[in-house]
Each structure stands twice: as structure tokens, then as C-alpha cells.
């Protein structure tokens, strides 16, 4: 079976498994990991190689931009303390414990063991987002976890780059130290500068077919430029995406934004599928080439690394949880995290796309590369299955289910937006002003009365009316009374109306 045929098979299987995951509330990366393993054991699966530099850019860059674009800068400022503890310190501690295990158990050189630690340490943005979307959790915990999975890639890739550089150069020298010291701040400054320049280019392509292509070209281009300059491509992309996102809400047309979000969601999902497919093929080749005794040793080592990364994260998070409760000055103006929140955050350590991509990126000559790649795949598979499947029961056990205050925040913000809009009508009279005043008052009233007993009936009647409009629009098209362009524009308007009526659940594209 060729690579293209294998990809089509996995995509078809993934679509089927996603329907199962939605009904069983299982995170979709867990199902993809299982599908990758299942397809890899099919006889005749092809052996596929991928350029290391291409692997990092292809798999990590779009996922980072997609996550960073939606993460507010204000959250970084407010939660910088827990984010630093998780995205920097926790990664260093986890990488260090795995490195010690690699030296002690597998006899890896120190730099190779450090590379394994950097590969296995960072929880993944796409995996965390997919898992978190399937359960109801406190918004503070969700924000911290998403921010951690966005920023910890930079720490892990700096450690990974250091290990690979030592392998290439044969030693640690002053040039390598300077390179690592400048990589993080230089990446941030470069990302901010490119974003400022990018703002002048987007008006020329926005709203065209080239607009979405330009987004992907800029995504990969920023990564490559930062990498060529020896800077952190992760922090460069994060700074780039966050800077663009701060003004995109006012400068991007709504129709363009909706299309863009749909394209990026599909692209990131496809890359997840491709990554699990390629890792499954690599694992198949590695296992097939290993002697039984060597395979048994590799399995024991992989299980030890899995236990190490899970236990290290849990211990570190609980230590931080208790320390910030005992010493309020450390946590600043943030409310103290509860013991139950600490357990939940500690258990949210699913590995995914980043771990797979960095394992791909190891040079072919790297010491015991097969063992490291196989261990990385085992860590991803185990954390997605064990932690991904037990997260929802754990949320219920800790009685944190239903603590999601998203609905209340949405209602309050909608009321505020309606109130601000009403102030623009002060002093305005006439039928047009009355029309908009009535509509905005209705929106504000609905937002402030989410427990209105008439709300379900109002929603039902509104959906019924929109359904009749859709049916009539289809009849007009069938009779040739409206053209294709008119039909698509009116259909989109009805879509917007239905999404607004149903609420936030009807306006999101669900991964599963």
C-alpha cells in the first residue's frame, strides 16, 4: 500500500473513530493514536522517511499559530507565575529526570538522554485543547493549561537544539552558549517585528483565495527565518500570532475570519492524522528490526519513562500548589489554587504532536535513535490513552464538573456589548433608531436572563422560523428564482442567525 493510499485509509478510519469519540466523550488524539498503531501493523505498510527540519516546521508551526492566535496576551500577564512554573521549570525538571533515566537504564550519552527528556517533557497544545474541550473545567485551569502547552514547546525545543548541537559539534563551547542565550529573546523580538510588517501586506490579499495561502506561507516562513537566524522559532511564531491577533478583530472581515478559522482547524487536524500515521510506520519499522531481547529491554525502558513523566509532573504541580498556598507572595494577586485543582492540572499531561515531531527531527546518526523514537511514541500513546480516557471521570470524582463559568461570562459580556451599542443610539429618533434599540434591548435582556423559563420556547420558535426560511430558499433555488451567488450569501446569513440563536455550542467546529 502506497503512502497516499495509507493516508486515505487512516483519514477514513479517523472520521469513523471521531464519531465514536464524540459519543463516548473520548478525546480525538486518543483515537488517532489507536488508529496510527492499528494501521501500522497492517502488512505491506510502506517505510517512509521525512527530513528532520521539515518535520518540525510541518507539524509544529501550524499548531502553534492556531493555538497562539486564540490565546490572549492579557492571560500571559495575569498567569505568568503558574505558566513559568509549568512551561519552563516543569519541562526542565521532567527533562532532567528522563535524562537521568536514559543514562542509568539505557546507557545513553548525556546529550542523547537530554534529547529524549526534551522530546518527552512538553504536553501538547492540540492534545490539551482536544481533551479539555470534552470536559467542563474551571476556566482558570483551562487557561493555564492552554498557555502551558503553548509556551513549553520553546523550553523543550531549546533543550532539544542544545542536545542535537552537541551531537553535531562534539562539545559544548562558548558559541553554543551564546546561541542558546539569544534564542529566546531574539525569537520574541523577531516575531513581533515580522508581525508589524505583515500588517501592511495583508490588506492586499485579504478576502481573496491567496489570503489563506498567505497565512500558511507566513506561518512556515516565520519558522524558517527564525531557525536560519538561530533564534527560537517557537517563541517567534507565538509572538507573531499574538501580535497579529490583537488587531485582527477590527481589521478582518467577518466572512474572511470564519473561512480562515475553518481552514486552520482542518489543517491542524490533518497534520495530527499525518503525524500519527508516520509515527506508526516508524514504530513498525523499528520493532521489526529489533531482536526479541532488545525489544523487551526497550519496552521496559519505555514503560519506565512513561511512569517517570507522569509522576514527575504530578509531584511538581502538587509542590507548586502547596508552596503558593503557604507563601501568598509567590502567587501574587491570583486566588490560591485548591488541592483538587492541583491534582487535575497534574494529571493533564497528555503528549502529542510536539513529541512526535521532535522525535522525527532526530538526525539519522543520533545515538540509539530507534530507542528514543520508540519511547517517544510509547509516551504519546500511553498519556493519551491513560490520562485522556481518565480525565473526565477524574473531573467528576474531584467534583469539578460543572465549574465551567463560560456561560456566565458569555452572558455578562453579551449584555455589556449590547449596553455599549445602545449608547450610540442616544439622541437618535425615528423608525430606524427604534428598530435597532428594540433589537439591542432584546439581546441584553436575553443575556441577563439565561434562566428565563420562556427561553427554550423562544429558541425553539426561532429555530423553527429559520428552518422554514431555509426550506423556502431551497425552493427558490430549485425554481430558478435565485442564482448561486445569492443563494450562498443568504444561506450564510441564515447560518449566522442560527449560530447566534443556538449559542456558543452551535458556533464551534467540534474536533470530533
Tab-separated table of C-alpha atoms in Angstrom:
chain	number	residue	atom	x	y	z
A	1	UNK	CA	0.000	0.000	0.000
A	2	UNK	CA	1.430	3.407	-1.008
A	3	UNK	CA	1.742	6.357	1.344
A	4	UNK	CA	-1.174	8.137	-0.319
A	5	UNK	CA	-3.397	5.081	-0.023
A	6	UNK	CA	-2.351	4.629	3.600
A	7	UNK	CA	-3.164	8.262	4.327
A	8	UNK	CA	-6.625	7.901	2.776
A	9	UNK	CA	-7.258	4.752	4.822
A	10	UNK	CA	-6.219	6.466	8.052
A	11	UNK	CA	-8.335	9.528	7.260
A	12	UNK	CA	-11.372	7.329	6.629
A	13	UNK	CA	-10.719	5.397	9.835
A	14	UNK	CA	-10.148	8.669	11.711
A	15	UNK	CA	-13.513	10.043	10.566
A	16	UNK	CA	-15.221	6.880	11.778
A	17	UNK	CA	-13.395	6.868	15.109
A	18	UNK	CA	-14.170	10.551	15.670
A	19	UNK	CA	-17.863	9.776	15.614
A	20	UNK	CA	-17.222	7.120	18.250
A	21	UNK	CA	-15.142	9.545	20.309
A	22	UNK	CA	-17.873	12.192	20.224
A	23	UNK	CA	-20.478	9.773	21.541
A	24	UNK	CA	-18.160	8.342	24.196
A	25	UNK	CA	-16.580	11.758	25.041
A	26	UNK	CA	-13.122	10.373	24.246
A	27	UNK	CA	-10.520	12.969	23.106
A	28	UNK	CA	-9.836	12.623	19.384
A	29	UNK	CA	-5.999	12.429	19.719
A	30	UNK	CA	-6.535	9.237	21.728
A	31	UNK	CA	-8.472	7.737	18.839
A	32	UNK	CA	-5.844	8.915	16.336
A	33	UNK	CA	-3.086	7.265	18.336
A	34	UNK	CA	-5.000	3.990	18.308
A	35	UNK	CA	-5.666	4.334	14.561
A	36	UNK	CA	-1.982	5.002	13.859
A	37	UNK	CA	-0.974	1.861	15.713
A	38	UNK	CA	-3.681	-0.188	14.005
A	39	UNK	CA	-2.726	0.943	10.508
A	40	UNK	CA	0.973	0.422	11.172
A	41	UNK	CA	0.504	-3.292	11.866
A	42	UNK	CA	-1.248	-3.894	8.544
A	43	UNK	CA	1.007	-5.988	6.306
A	44	UNK	CA	2.557	-4.092	3.425
A	45	UNK	CA	2.624	-0.678	5.124
A	46	UNK	CA	5.285	1.483	3.419
A	47	UNK	CA	8.505	2.679	5.017
A	48	UNK	CA	8.542	6.493	4.966
A	49	UNK	CA	11.348	8.896	5.793
A	50	UNK	CA	10.986	12.613	6.489
A	51	UNK	CA	13.590	15.363	6.534
A	52	UNK	CA	14.183	16.358	10.214
A	53	UNK	CA	13.915	20.113	9.641
A	54	UNK	CA	10.792	19.651	7.569
A	55	UNK	CA	9.184	17.565	10.329
A	56	UNK	CA	9.461	20.316	12.937
A	57	UNK	CA	8.195	23.082	10.655
A	58	UNK	CA	5.429	20.998	9.068
A	59	UNK	CA	3.867	19.628	12.229
A	60	UNK	CA	4.584	22.202	14.929
A	61	UNK	CA	4.303	25.576	13.161
A	62	UNK	CA	0.588	25.477	12.146
A	63	UNK	CA	-0.486	24.033	15.505
A	64	UNK	CA	1.409	26.783	17.327
A	65	UNK	CA	-0.083	29.592	15.232
A	66	UNK	CA	-3.572	28.140	15.629
A	67	UNK	CA	-3.207	27.973	19.427
A	68	UNK	CA	-1.330	31.266	19.866
A	69	UNK	CA	-3.828	33.228	17.771
A	70	UNK	CA	-6.592	32.344	20.249
A	71	UNK	CA	-4.568	32.879	23.444
A	72	UNK	CA	-4.827	36.436	24.827
A	73	UNK	CA	-1.760	38.422	25.835
A	74	UNK	CA	-3.599	39.522	28.977
A	75	UNK	CA	-3.710	35.906	30.153
A	76	UNK	CA	0.073	35.709	29.850
A	77	UNK	CA	0.429	38.789	32.030
A	78	UNK	CA	-2.035	37.610	34.645
A	79	UNK	CA	-0.944	33.963	34.887
A	80	UNK	CA	2.784	34.362	34.253
A	81	UNK	CA	3.726	32.769	37.569
A	82	UNK	CA	1.952	29.410	37.110
A	83	UNK	CA	2.845	29.483	33.416
A	84	UNK	CA	6.534	29.923	34.232
A	85	UNK	CA	6.336	27.106	36.770
A	86	UNK	CA	4.739	24.756	34.234
A	87	UNK	CA	6.111	25.863	30.858
A	88	UNK	CA	9.720	26.348	31.963
A	89	UNK	CA	10.505	24.786	35.324
A	90	UNK	CA	8.304	21.702	34.924
A	91	UNK	CA	9.784	20.984	31.485
A	92	UNK	CA	13.339	21.312	32.821
A	93	UNK	CA	12.594	19.063	35.804
A	94	UNK	CA	10.823	16.471	33.630
A	95	UNK	CA	13.584	16.512	31.017
A	96	UNK	CA	16.187	16.146	33.757
A	97	UNK	CA	14.528	13.117	35.358
A	98	UNK	CA	14.052	11.412	31.983
A	99	UNK	CA	17.682	12.191	31.075
A	100	UNK	CA	18.874	10.576	34.310
A	101	UNK	CA	16.748	7.544	33.497
A	102	UNK	CA	18.202	7.393	29.989
A	103	UNK	CA	21.769	7.390	31.283
A	104	UNK	CA	21.102	4.938	34.117
A	105	UNK	CA	18.887	2.415	32.322
A	106	UNK	CA	19.687	2.685	28.607
A	107	UNK	CA	23.312	3.810	28.744
A	108	UNK	CA	22.612	6.842	26.570
A	109	UNK	CA	25.224	9.586	26.312
A	110	UNK	CA	24.204	12.542	28.449
A	111	UNK	CA	23.295	14.751	25.486
A	112	UNK	CA	21.236	11.955	23.892
A	113	UNK	CA	19.436	11.389	27.191
A	114	UNK	CA	18.756	15.132	27.361
A	115	UNK	CA	17.276	14.990	23.856
A	116	UNK	CA	14.943	12.206	24.978
A	117	UNK	CA	13.966	14.288	28.007
A	118	UNK	CA	13.221	17.308	25.814
A	119	UNK	CA	11.124	15.141	23.489
A	120	UNK	CA	9.072	13.543	26.268
A	121	UNK	CA	8.700	16.544	28.592
A	122	UNK	CA	6.216	19.004	26.982
A	123	UNK	CA	2.448	18.399	27.000
A	124	UNK	CA	0.971	19.271	23.627
A	125	UNK	CA	-1.286	22.201	22.712
A	126	UNK	CA	-3.510	20.288	20.303
A	127	UNK	CA	-3.872	17.305	22.634
A	128	UNK	CA	-4.651	19.507	25.637
A	129	UNK	CA	-7.209	21.569	23.733
A	130	UNK	CA	-8.948	18.471	22.392
A	131	UNK	CA	-9.068	16.820	25.809
A	132	UNK	CA	-10.171	19.975	27.614
A	133	UNK	CA	-12.991	20.546	25.124
A	134	UNK	CA	-14.563	17.224	26.130
A	135	UNK	CA	-14.944	18.082	29.827
A	136	UNK	CA	-16.240	21.001	31.869
A	137	UNK	CA	-13.465	22.529	33.943
A	138	UNK	CA	-12.775	25.798	35.794
A	139	UNK	CA	-11.789	28.457	33.247
A	140	UNK	CA	-8.650	29.359	35.205
A	141	UNK	CA	-7.344	25.788	34.956
A	142	UNK	CA	-8.205	25.656	31.252
A	143	UNK	CA	-6.387	28.943	30.562
A	144	UNK	CA	-3.272	27.876	32.453
A	145	UNK	CA	-3.157	24.501	30.712
A	146	UNK	CA	-3.562	26.013	27.253
A	147	UNK	CA	-0.914	28.627	27.974
A	148	UNK	CA	1.454	25.978	29.300
A	149	UNK	CA	1.059	23.733	26.280
A	150	UNK	CA	1.665	26.741	24.042
A	151	UNK	CA	4.854	28.001	25.724
A	152	UNK	CA	6.523	24.830	26.959
A	153	UNK	CA	7.446	23.929	23.370
A	154	UNK	CA	10.009	26.737	23.416
A	155	UNK	CA	11.734	25.353	26.507
A	156	UNK	CA	11.701	21.807	25.182
A	157	UNK	CA	12.996	22.777	21.729
A	158	UNK	CA	15.821	24.856	23.240
A	159	UNK	CA	16.934	21.783	25.204
A	160	UNK	CA	16.457	19.633	22.112
A	161	UNK	CA	18.501	22.025	19.946
A	162	UNK	CA	21.272	22.055	22.541
A	163	UNK	CA	21.417	18.243	22.558
A	164	UNK	CA	21.470	17.984	18.760
A	165	UNK	CA	24.106	20.743	18.540
A	166	UNK	CA	26.335	18.878	20.996
A	167	UNK	CA	25.933	15.777	18.850
A	168	UNK	CA	26.911	17.765	15.750
A	169	UNK	CA	29.778	19.773	17.270
A	170	UNK	CA	31.010	17.121	19.678
A	171	UNK	CA	31.283	19.531	22.619
A	172	UNK	CA	29.758	22.494	24.442
A	173	UNK	CA	31.522	25.733	23.527
A	174	UNK	CA	31.008	29.455	24.055
A	175	UNK	CA	29.280	29.831	20.697
A	176	UNK	CA	26.612	27.320	21.647
A	177	UNK	CA	26.037	29.050	24.990
A	178	UNK	CA	25.614	32.452	23.303
A	179	UNK	CA	23.308	30.924	20.710
A	180	UNK	CA	21.027	29.448	23.374
A	181	UNK	CA	21.089	32.658	25.415
A	182	UNK	CA	19.962	34.810	22.496
A	183	UNK	CA	17.472	32.340	21.010
A	184	UNK	CA	14.512	33.144	23.276
A	185	UNK	CA	14.598	36.976	23.422
A	186	UNK	CA	15.693	37.195	19.800
A	187	UNK	CA	12.804	34.979	18.693
A	188	UNK	CA	10.274	37.143	20.519
A	189	UNK	CA	11.616	40.370	19.010
A	190	UNK	CA	11.764	38.903	15.516
A	191	UNK	CA	8.200	37.604	15.726
A	192	UNK	CA	6.914	40.991	16.850
A	193	UNK	CA	8.821	42.782	14.059
A	194	UNK	CA	7.584	40.445	11.326
A	195	UNK	CA	4.004	40.795	12.575
A	196	UNK	CA	4.220	44.580	12.336
A	197	UNK	CA	5.460	44.258	8.776
A	198	UNK	CA	2.826	41.634	7.953
A	199	UNK	CA	0.034	44.095	8.788
A	200	UNK	CA	0.982	46.203	5.775
A	201	UNK	CA	0.831	43.195	3.431
A	202	UNK	CA	-2.461	41.593	4.470
A	203	UNK	CA	-4.785	44.284	3.004
A	204	UNK	CA	-3.585	43.357	-0.471
A	205	UNK	CA	-4.624	39.680	-0.189
A	206	UNK	CA	-7.381	39.607	2.416
A	207	UNK	CA	-10.704	38.318	1.137
A	208	UNK	CA	-9.060	36.501	-1.773
A	209	UNK	CA	-8.077	32.880	-2.332
A	210	UNK	CA	-4.495	33.961	-1.802
A	211	UNK	CA	-5.342	35.245	1.675
A	212	UNK	CA	-5.486	31.834	3.342
A	213	UNK	CA	-2.442	30.684	1.402
A	214	UNK	CA	-0.609	33.782	2.596
A	215	UNK	CA	-1.383	32.804	6.191
A	216	UNK	CA	0.285	29.427	5.737
A	217	UNK	CA	3.218	30.893	3.795
A	218	UNK	CA	3.826	33.408	6.580
A	219	UNK	CA	3.486	30.689	9.230
A	220	UNK	CA	6.148	28.443	7.702
A	221	UNK	CA	8.213	31.423	6.543
A	222	UNK	CA	8.466	32.882	10.046
A	223	UNK	CA	9.549	29.498	11.413
A	224	UNK	CA	12.230	29.065	8.730
A	225	UNK	CA	13.585	32.607	9.104
A	226	UNK	CA	13.901	32.225	12.876
A	227	UNK	CA	15.550	28.838	12.503
A	228	UNK	CA	18.034	30.137	9.911
A	229	UNK	CA	18.967	33.007	12.244
A	230	UNK	CA	19.500	30.626	15.158
A	231	UNK	CA	16.567	32.026	17.153
A	232	UNK	CA	13.690	30.221	18.834
A	233	UNK	CA	11.131	29.502	16.086
A	234	UNK	CA	8.506	28.608	18.680
A	235	UNK	CA	8.667	31.929	20.526
A	236	UNK	CA	8.974	33.752	17.217
A	237	UNK	CA	5.722	32.205	15.963
A	238	UNK	CA	3.941	32.764	19.286
A	239	UNK	CA	4.896	36.454	19.283
A	240	UNK	CA	3.955	36.745	15.600
A	241	UNK	CA	0.499	35.149	16.013
A	242	UNK	CA	-0.372	37.020	19.223
A	243	UNK	CA	0.622	40.354	17.709
A	244	UNK	CA	-1.489	39.738	14.610
A	245	UNK	CA	-4.431	38.566	16.724
A	246	UNK	CA	-4.522	41.773	18.788
A	247	UNK	CA	-5.774	43.810	15.820
A	248	UNK	CA	-7.319	41.142	13.596
A	249	UNK	CA	-10.697	41.513	15.280
A	250	UNK	CA	-11.087	45.073	13.987
A	251	UNK	CA	-9.348	44.784	10.625
A	252	UNK	CA	-10.504	41.387	9.334
A	253	UNK	CA	-13.869	40.985	7.624
A	254	UNK	CA	-16.183	38.527	9.462
A	255	UNK	CA	-16.618	36.301	6.405
A	256	UNK	CA	-12.839	36.068	5.939
A	257	UNK	CA	-12.326	35.231	9.625
A	258	UNK	CA	-14.917	32.424	9.543
A	259	UNK	CA	-13.305	30.884	6.472
A	260	UNK	CA	-9.841	31.236	7.963
A	261	UNK	CA	-10.777	29.520	11.223
A	262	UNK	CA	-12.349	26.627	9.331
A	263	UNK	CA	-9.274	26.191	7.129
A	264	UNK	CA	-6.845	26.261	10.053
A	265	UNK	CA	-8.881	23.824	12.148
A	266	UNK	CA	-8.943	21.365	9.256
A	267	UNK	CA	-5.233	21.800	8.538
A	268	UNK	CA	-4.166	21.205	12.142
A	269	UNK	CA	-6.383	18.142	12.344
A	270	UNK	CA	-4.938	16.759	9.104
A	271	UNK	CA	-1.393	17.268	10.387
A	272	UNK	CA	-2.300	15.375	13.560
A	273	UNK	CA	-3.534	12.480	11.440
A	274	UNK	CA	-0.396	12.562	9.296
A	275	UNK	CA	1.914	12.677	12.315
A	276	UNK	CA	0.331	9.631	13.938
A	277	UNK	CA	0.435	7.802	10.608
A	278	UNK	CA	4.142	8.476	10.119
A	279	UNK	CA	4.993	7.617	13.721
A	280	UNK	CA	3.063	4.366	13.424
A	281	UNK	CA	5.063	3.457	10.320
A	282	UNK	CA	8.329	4.324	12.048
A	283	UNK	CA	7.400	2.277	15.106
A	284	UNK	CA	6.574	-0.663	12.850
A	285	UNK	CA	9.980	-0.480	11.158
A	286	UNK	CA	11.808	-0.128	14.477
A	287	UNK	CA	10.017	-3.018	16.155
A	288	UNK	CA	10.516	-5.227	13.107
A	289	UNK	CA	14.278	-4.616	13.098
A	290	UNK	CA	14.805	-5.273	16.824
A	291	UNK	CA	15.874	-8.575	18.301
A	292	UNK	CA	13.394	-10.010	20.854
A	293	UNK	CA	15.741	-9.368	23.778
A	294	UNK	CA	16.406	-5.801	22.657
A	295	UNK	CA	12.688	-5.223	22.146
A	296	UNK	CA	11.972	-6.430	25.657
A	297	UNK	CA	14.566	-4.048	27.087
A	298	UNK	CA	13.133	-1.192	25.019
A	299	UNK	CA	9.617	-1.927	26.286
A	300	UNK	CA	10.786	-1.890	29.922
A	301	UNK	CA	12.650	1.365	29.340
A	302	UNK	CA	9.641	2.967	27.615
A	303	UNK	CA	7.351	1.983	30.497
A	304	UNK	CA	9.842	3.488	32.939
A	305	UNK	CA	9.921	6.768	31.009
A	306	UNK	CA	6.112	6.861	30.891
A	307	UNK	CA	5.873	6.411	34.651
A	308	UNK	CA	8.628	8.990	35.118
A	309	UNK	CA	6.996	11.791	33.098
A	310	UNK	CA	3.574	11.228	34.693
A	311	UNK	CA	4.909	11.041	38.251
A	312	UNK	CA	7.339	13.959	37.847
A	313	UNK	CA	4.632	16.283	36.579
A	314	UNK	CA	2.207	15.292	39.327
A	315	UNK	CA	4.807	15.776	42.072
A	316	UNK	CA	5.983	19.109	40.674
A	317	UNK	CA	2.466	20.511	40.293
A	318	UNK	CA	1.489	19.480	43.828
A	319	UNK	CA	4.669	21.011	45.251
A	320	UNK	CA	3.917	24.289	43.447
A	321	UNK	CA	0.270	24.077	44.540
A	322	UNK	CA	1.200	23.812	48.207
A	323	UNK	CA	4.029	26.374	48.093
A	324	UNK	CA	1.848	29.138	46.613
A	325	UNK	CA	-0.781	28.404	49.258
A	326	UNK	CA	1.759	28.647	52.078
A	327	UNK	CA	3.513	31.736	50.670
A	328	UNK	CA	0.927	34.120	49.117
A	329	UNK	CA	3.644	36.488	47.876
A	330	UNK	CA	4.723	33.901	45.302
A	331	UNK	CA	1.321	33.720	43.619
A	332	UNK	CA	0.795	37.483	43.537
A	333	UNK	CA	-2.806	38.682	43.192
A	334	UNK	CA	-4.124	35.331	41.966
A	335	UNK	CA	-6.538	33.391	44.180
A	336	UNK	CA	-4.934	30.326	45.804
A	337	UNK	CA	-5.332	27.117	43.790
A	338	UNK	CA	-7.165	24.329	45.551
A	339	UNK	CA	-5.749	20.877	46.212
A	340	UNK	CA	-8.284	19.385	43.798
A	341	UNK	CA	-7.257	21.802	41.046
A	342	UNK	CA	-3.645	20.772	41.605
A	343	UNK	CA	-4.489	17.104	41.110
A	344	UNK	CA	-6.411	17.912	37.934
A	345	UNK	CA	-3.663	20.076	36.409
A	346	UNK	CA	-1.048	17.489	37.354
A	347	UNK	CA	-2.978	14.778	35.535
A	348	UNK	CA	-3.396	16.901	32.368
A	349	UNK	CA	-0.052	15.942	30.859
A	350	UNK	CA	-1.028	14.445	27.514
A	351	UNK	CA	1.787	14.371	24.969
A	352	UNK	CA	1.055	14.631	21.276
A	353	UNK	CA	2.133	16.387	18.105
A	354	UNK	CA	5.205	18.153	19.537
A	355	UNK	CA	6.658	14.952	20.973
A	356	UNK	CA	6.082	13.131	17.693
A	357	UNK	CA	7.594	15.936	15.589
A	358	UNK	CA	10.742	16.319	17.699
A	359	UNK	CA	11.263	12.556	17.590
A	360	UNK	CA	11.023	12.734	13.781
A	361	UNK	CA	13.574	15.557	13.796
A	362	UNK	CA	16.392	13.485	15.324
A	363	UNK	CA	19.256	13.039	12.852
A	364	UNK	CA	19.651	9.521	11.455
A	365	UNK	CA	23.110	9.261	13.068
A	366	UNK	CA	21.866	10.131	16.563
A	367	UNK	CA	22.865	7.591	19.241
A	368	UNK	CA	20.176	4.927	19.782
A	369	UNK	CA	17.715	6.897	17.674
A	370	UNK	CA	15.431	3.877	17.307
A	371	UNK	CA	15.084	3.504	21.064
A	372	UNK	CA	14.348	7.223	21.523
A	373	UNK	CA	11.738	7.307	18.732
A	374	UNK	CA	10.021	4.171	20.012
A	375	UNK	CA	9.983	5.561	23.561
A	376	UNK	CA	8.530	8.868	22.347
A	377	UNK	CA	5.720	7.060	20.548
A	378	UNK	CA	5.019	4.978	23.659
A	379	UNK	CA	4.861	8.119	25.825
A	380	UNK	CA	2.387	9.765	23.441
A	381	UNK	CA	0.236	6.666	23.173
A	382	UNK	CA	0.216	5.948	26.913
A	383	UNK	CA	-0.511	9.504	28.063
A	384	UNK	CA	-3.271	9.990	25.504
A	385	UNK	CA	-4.916	6.686	26.393
A	386	UNK	CA	-4.363	6.557	30.163
A	387	UNK	CA	-4.718	10.242	31.012
A	388	UNK	CA	-7.038	11.156	28.148
A	389	UNK	CA	-9.567	8.438	28.967
A	390	UNK	CA	-9.484	9.008	32.735
A	391	UNK	CA	-9.626	12.818	32.707
A	392	UNK	CA	-13.421	13.127	32.526
A	393	UNK	CA	-14.006	10.593	35.375
A	394	UNK	CA	-11.340	12.402	37.414
A	395	UNK	CA	-13.110	15.749	36.920
A	396	UNK	CA	-16.329	14.197	38.223
A	397	UNK	CA	-14.534	12.468	41.105
A	398	UNK	CA	-12.966	15.757	42.197
A	399	UNK	CA	-16.392	17.430	41.917
A	400	UNK	CA	-15.028	19.999	39.486
A	401	UNK	CA	-17.508	19.081	36.768
A	402	UNK	CA	-19.863	21.957	36.020
A	403	UNK	CA	-17.437	24.571	37.389
A	404	UNK	CA	-17.024	25.957	33.902
A	405	UNK	CA	-18.093	29.613	34.134
A	406	UNK	CA	-18.017	30.136	30.372
A	407	UNK	CA	-21.805	30.519	30.076
A	408	UNK	CA	-21.934	33.185	32.765
A	409	UNK	CA	-19.020	35.074	31.213
A	410	UNK	CA	-20.665	34.916	27.780
A	411	UNK	CA	-23.978	36.235	29.109
A	412	UNK	CA	-22.320	39.069	31.019
A	413	UNK	CA	-20.185	40.099	28.056
A	414	UNK	CA	-23.127	39.997	25.638
A	415	UNK	CA	-25.077	42.262	27.973
A	416	UNK	CA	-22.164	44.691	28.150
A	417	UNK	CA	-21.760	44.764	24.367
A	418	UNK	CA	-25.470	45.428	23.911
A	419	UNK	CA	-25.374	48.200	26.518
A	420	UNK	CA	-22.395	49.860	24.797
A	421	UNK	CA	-24.166	49.631	21.438
A	422	UNK	CA	-27.281	51.251	22.937
A	423	UNK	CA	-25.276	54.296	23.987
A	424	UNK	CA	-24.578	55.033	20.317
A	425	UNK	CA	-28.341	55.498	19.832
A	426	UNK	CA	-28.671	58.199	22.497
A	427	UNK	CA	-30.374	61.195	20.942
A	428	UNK	CA	-31.332	59.250	17.826
A	429	UNK	CA	-35.033	59.164	16.928
A	430	UNK	CA	-37.156	57.705	14.198
A	431	UNK	CA	-38.114	54.213	12.960
A	432	UNK	CA	-34.510	53.168	12.203
A	433	UNK	CA	-33.284	54.064	15.695
A	434	UNK	CA	-36.301	52.348	17.276
A	435	UNK	CA	-35.592	49.211	15.249
A	436	UNK	CA	-32.042	48.863	16.493
A	437	UNK	CA	-32.903	49.989	20.020
A	438	UNK	CA	-35.511	47.249	20.252
A	439	UNK	CA	-33.134	44.600	18.909
A	440	UNK	CA	-30.284	45.534	21.238
A	441	UNK	CA	-32.586	45.694	24.253
A	442	UNK	CA	-33.797	42.202	23.386
A	443	UNK	CA	-30.231	40.907	23.214
A	444	UNK	CA	-29.332	42.473	26.549
A	445	UNK	CA	-32.463	41.148	28.224
A	446	UNK	CA	-31.812	37.641	26.909
A	447	UNK	CA	-28.198	37.739	28.114
A	448	UNK	CA	-29.219	38.845	31.604
A	449	UNK	CA	-31.973	36.238	31.946
A	450	UNK	CA	-30.392	32.935	30.968
A	451	UNK	CA	-32.687	31.194	33.458
A	452	UNK	CA	-35.775	32.667	31.783
A	453	UNK	CA	-38.359	29.826	31.673
A	454	UNK	CA	-39.504	31.094	28.263
A	455	UNK	CA	-36.005	30.902	26.780
A	456	UNK	CA	-36.260	27.306	25.454
A	457	UNK	CA	-39.591	28.083	23.792
A	458	UNK	CA	-38.208	31.267	22.262
A	459	UNK	CA	-35.241	29.348	20.911
A	460	UNK	CA	-37.491	26.593	19.549
A	461	UNK	CA	-39.720	29.041	17.699
A	462	UNK	CA	-36.721	30.936	16.321
A	463	UNK	CA	-35.128	27.738	15.003
A	464	UNK	CA	-38.451	26.698	13.514
A	465	UNK	CA	-38.698	30.011	11.661
A	466	UNK	CA	-35.127	29.759	10.365
A	467	UNK	CA	-35.797	26.201	9.223
A	468	UNK	CA	-38.767	27.391	7.183
A	469	UNK	CA	-36.613	30.114	5.664
A	470	UNK	CA	-34.052	27.515	4.630
A	471	UNK	CA	-36.734	25.348	3.043
A	472	UNK	CA	-38.153	28.281	1.100
A	473	UNK	CA	-34.668	29.351	-0.015
A	474	UNK	CA	-34.109	25.833	-1.363
A	475	UNK	CA	-37.467	26.022	-3.170
A	476	UNK	CA	-36.493	29.336	-4.778
A	477	UNK	CA	-33.206	27.871	-5.966
A	478	UNK	CA	-34.954	24.785	-7.358
A	479	UNK	CA	-37.358	27.029	-9.259
A	480	UNK	CA	-34.501	29.085	-10.667
A	481	UNK	CA	-35.673	32.298	-8.967
A	482	UNK	CA	-32.345	32.902	-7.192
A	483	UNK	CA	-28.839	32.463	-8.566
A	484	UNK	CA	-25.991	30.523	-6.981
A	485	UNK	CA	-24.224	33.552	-5.511
A	486	UNK	CA	-27.421	34.902	-3.969
A	487	UNK	CA	-28.225	31.502	-2.520
A	488	UNK	CA	-24.799	31.121	-0.859
A	489	UNK	CA	-24.854	34.602	0.671
A	490	UNK	CA	-28.379	34.181	2.083
A	491	UNK	CA	-27.560	30.694	3.329
A	492	UNK	CA	-24.558	32.091	5.190
A	493	UNK	CA	-26.746	34.810	6.746
A	494	UNK	CA	-29.158	32.142	7.979
A	495	UNK	CA	-26.203	30.196	9.356
A	496	UNK	CA	-25.076	33.237	11.340
A	497	UNK	CA	-28.604	33.767	12.673
A	498	UNK	CA	-28.896	30.135	13.766
A	499	UNK	CA	-25.494	30.151	15.437
A	500	UNK	CA	-26.412	33.308	17.369
A	501	UNK	CA	-29.711	31.738	18.406
A	502	UNK	CA	-28.323	28.366	19.472
A	503	UNK	CA	-25.401	29.857	21.383
A	504	UNK	CA	-21.739	29.029	21.720
A	505	UNK	CA	-22.225	25.290	21.216
A	506	UNK	CA	-23.669	25.882	17.781
A	507	UNK	CA	-20.919	28.210	16.681
A	508	UNK	CA	-17.929	25.963	17.211
A	509	UNK	CA	-16.481	23.405	14.886
A	510	UNK	CA	-16.091	20.329	17.004
A	511	UNK	CA	-12.925	18.285	16.616
A	512	UNK	CA	-14.939	15.118	16.962
